[in-house]
Amino acid sequence: MRGSWGRRVIGFNSGWVQREGIGLGVGKGNGIEPCNGGGGFECSSTNACRLLVYGVSQVVPTTLKILQPNLEFSLTVSLSSSVQSGRVILVMDKDFCTDSAENKFRRSSNSSFLLHFDRSSIFVNLRTHVPEKLLQLNSETRALQATNSYENLKLYLYFTHPVLNSSAEVLNSLHTSQGSLLPINRNSLGSRRFGFMVEEISTMSIVTVSLNSSFIISRQGILVSTVAPVTFLYSLLKIKTV
């Protein structure tokens, strides 16, 4: 986004970032009145820059580029690699710019920006409504998720942070060894929960559902950590427990 000297605006396409740096543009939004006097927009060092940065970050002066003389510039702000999450406040300096009529640049409510960033790992919990039971299998007692109720064939994914993916994209990242998956229309809790129903399985099936997490990405741009698949037994017959 651009900024203007009379009503200077500085911003980003998103309020969340996770990479080592953020790029931004400052300048005159309408492109009519250049900032000719008062020194103009400069950034020769981290301590001598017209963009003031507060928080665990600093400007990178060598990245300053003049896109349009006295009108538009681009600059990168680096984020501390030692901090997982936090916030950064970006504020334009004052009294450094005048137009040809010597009118001073005035800061407005849009002359500062609060930026949140988060590099924390994103986890997902793959849950079913299938209860765990003790079953006698091949003369051995084993704990296994098993059910003969269709209502229990629900599968939910809970993410620790909101993800960018749609329900259809999450569905395409799931694989089931038996049958198919049908989305459940429920509140996604801000893109953190997705529900599916296991359909079209035989009267006796061992079903394994797995997630390819490499296709799931959080709003911070972080890939979701891998999660173990879930396996359960479904049978229309009565399941004998130990």
XYZ file of C-alpha atoms in Angstrom:
242
model
C 0.000 0.000 0.000
C 1.122 3.536 -0.671
C 1.282 6.467 1.662
C 0.805 10.178 1.035
C 2.561 13.184 2.423
C -0.630 15.165 3.041
C -2.602 12.167 4.310
C 0.236 9.728 4.604
C -0.713 6.063 4.825
C 1.547 3.123 5.477
C 0.371 -0.450 5.568
C 0.584 -4.069 4.479
C -1.640 -6.472 2.617
C -1.908 -8.445 5.840
C -1.447 -7.636 9.507
C 0.370 -10.935 10.061
C 3.796 -11.970 8.814
C 6.199 -14.744 9.733
C 9.196 -14.269 7.483
C 12.438 -12.602 8.489
C 11.444 -9.292 6.925
C 8.515 -7.253 5.692
C 8.443 -5.022 2.660
C 6.520 -1.776 2.646
C 5.903 1.228 0.480
C 5.711 4.877 1.481
C 4.963 7.795 -0.734
C 2.416 10.223 -2.037
C -0.877 8.498 -2.709
C -2.221 10.856 -5.375
C 1.159 11.528 -6.986
C 0.576 15.299 -7.364
C 2.625 17.129 -4.741
C 6.214 15.857 -4.451
C 8.065 16.082 -1.155
C 10.709 18.536 -2.377
C 11.710 20.412 0.765
C 12.648 19.758 4.342
C 15.089 16.989 3.507
C 12.508 14.515 2.208
C 12.233 10.855 3.054
C 15.657 9.455 3.982
C 16.947 6.326 5.636
C 20.750 6.289 5.760
C 21.025 4.089 8.859
C 18.918 2.388 11.512
C 19.376 5.466 13.701
C 18.741 7.999 10.943
C 15.560 6.945 9.224
C 12.280 8.742 8.669
C 10.438 5.508 9.371
C 10.478 4.911 13.124
C 10.304 1.308 14.278
C 9.396 0.170 17.793
C 9.652 -3.459 18.851
C 11.823 -6.448 18.024
C 12.708 -5.223 14.536
C 14.662 -2.607 12.653
C 14.793 -1.015 9.236
C 17.263 -2.274 6.637
C 18.620 0.979 5.125
C 20.326 -0.772 2.211
C 16.925 -1.893 0.914
C 15.642 1.653 0.395
C 14.579 2.134 -3.206
C 13.268 5.263 -4.903
C 10.309 4.210 -7.007
C 9.328 7.769 -7.938
C 11.613 10.667 -6.927
C 10.158 12.550 -3.949
C 6.932 10.585 -4.308
C 7.276 6.889 -3.638
C 9.789 4.627 -1.900
C 10.097 1.018 -0.802
C 11.860 -0.251 2.294
C 12.283 -3.481 4.231
C 11.912 -3.931 7.975
C 13.644 -6.981 9.436
C 12.177 -9.002 12.300
C 14.289 -10.467 15.085
C 15.040 -14.130 14.385
C 15.312 -14.874 18.113
C 11.682 -14.006 18.888
C 8.827 -16.368 17.982
C 5.986 -13.883 18.180
C 5.314 -10.294 19.058
C 4.309 -6.952 17.649
C 6.001 -4.095 15.851
C 4.863 -0.486 15.665
C 5.788 1.496 12.555
C 5.466 5.285 12.703
C 6.368 7.958 10.167
C 8.625 10.697 11.479
C 7.412 14.302 11.474
C 8.667 17.673 10.276
C 10.918 16.249 7.563
C 9.021 17.081 4.417
C 7.425 20.087 2.662
C 5.885 20.556 -0.740
C 6.808 23.293 -3.229
C 4.699 25.806 -1.253
C 6.597 24.845 1.940
C 3.543 23.216 3.475
C 4.757 20.724 6.060
C 3.878 17.085 6.035
C 1.364 16.339 8.792
C 0.872 12.990 10.425
C -2.627 11.565 10.597
C -4.276 8.565 12.250
C -2.938 6.446 9.374
C 0.667 7.476 9.963
C 1.309 4.534 12.281
C 0.720 0.831 11.946
C 0.629 -2.023 14.461
C 1.950 -5.254 13.011
C 1.591 -8.659 14.676
C 3.873 -11.530 13.718
C 3.978 -15.151 14.786
C 6.420 -17.915 13.828
C 5.066 -20.447 16.330
C 4.628 -24.006 15.122
C 1.105 -24.890 13.986
C -0.325 -28.188 15.213
C -3.433 -30.128 14.297
C -5.394 -32.679 16.299
C -7.178 -35.385 14.314
C -10.139 -36.673 16.352
C -12.997 -39.108 15.863
C -16.158 -39.849 17.853
C -15.321 -43.546 17.797
C -14.849 -44.849 21.371
C -11.889 -46.984 22.368
C -12.721 -50.545 23.436
C -10.895 -53.673 24.562
C -11.400 -56.366 21.915
C -10.359 -59.987 21.677
C -8.411 -60.365 18.416
C -6.543 -63.567 17.542
C -6.498 -64.681 21.176
C -5.036 -61.290 22.174
C -6.664 -58.420 23.999
C -6.169 -55.110 22.213
C -7.356 -51.580 22.728
C -8.966 -50.360 19.514
C -11.322 -47.625 18.461
C -14.452 -49.457 17.366
C -18.117 -48.707 16.757
C -21.281 -50.058 15.142
C -22.989 -46.655 15.165
C -23.099 -44.567 12.017
C -23.351 -41.411 14.135
C -19.859 -42.073 15.483
C -18.289 -41.907 12.023
C -17.419 -38.240 12.412
C -13.915 -36.885 12.005
C -12.692 -33.467 13.153
C -9.489 -31.541 12.596
C -8.603 -28.909 15.205
C -5.799 -26.484 14.332
C -3.984 -24.438 16.981
C -4.076 -21.403 14.660
C -6.431 -20.391 11.819
C -5.506 -21.769 8.404
C -5.904 -20.243 4.952
C -7.319 -23.403 3.401
C -10.981 -23.881 2.595
C -12.972 -26.913 3.708
C -12.660 -28.326 0.176
C -8.864 -27.928 0.257
C -8.642 -29.624 3.651
C -10.805 -32.443 2.297
C -8.429 -32.898 -0.645
C -5.562 -33.228 1.851
C -7.263 -36.124 3.643
C -6.985 -39.762 2.599
C -9.208 -42.582 3.779
C -8.462 -46.271 3.224
C -12.168 -47.084 3.002
C -15.179 -45.157 1.730
C -15.241 -41.388 1.280
C -15.435 -38.193 3.347
C -18.277 -35.678 3.331
C -17.861 -32.189 4.892
C -19.976 -31.388 7.936
C -21.432 -27.897 7.924
C -20.520 -26.579 11.348
C -18.886 -23.462 12.738
C -15.203 -23.546 11.746
C -14.207 -21.526 14.848
C -12.434 -18.996 12.690
C -10.918 -21.548 10.251
C -9.536 -23.680 13.099
C -12.001 -26.599 12.975
C -13.123 -28.759 10.060
C -15.518 -31.694 10.306
C -16.147 -34.641 7.973
C -18.366 -37.717 7.897
C -17.043 -41.108 6.785
C -19.415 -42.435 4.110
C -19.845 -45.456 1.829
C -18.001 -48.065 3.862
C -18.876 -51.757 4.025
C -20.640 -53.470 6.923
C -17.254 -54.514 8.341
C -14.305 -52.207 7.738
C -11.024 -51.139 9.263
C -10.715 -47.490 8.302
C -7.552 -45.385 8.405
C -7.712 -41.635 7.777
C -4.540 -39.598 7.291
C -3.749 -35.953 6.574
C -1.163 -34.647 4.128
C -0.233 -31.562 6.161
C 2.156 -30.234 3.502
C -0.870 -28.736 1.722
C -2.170 -26.936 4.814
C -0.832 -23.475 5.630
C -1.637 -21.067 8.434
C -2.465 -17.399 8.075
C 1.079 -16.668 9.227
C 2.433 -18.585 6.244
C 3.637 -21.561 8.319
C 3.085 -25.145 7.237
C 1.188 -27.326 9.685
C 3.127 -30.011 11.571
C 2.493 -33.646 10.667
C -0.085 -35.630 12.618
C -0.501 -39.370 13.102
C -3.371 -41.037 11.206
C -6.405 -42.439 13.012
C -7.596 -46.022 12.605
C -10.875 -47.527 13.776
C -13.083 -50.571 13.262
C -16.624 -50.180 11.966
C -19.055 -53.094 12.020
C -22.840 -53.291 11.732
C -22.641 -56.381 13.892
C -22.484 -56.081 17.641
C -18.893 -55.623 18.736
C -17.996 -57.927 21.613
C -15.739 -56.340 24.176
C -13.571 -57.964 26.828
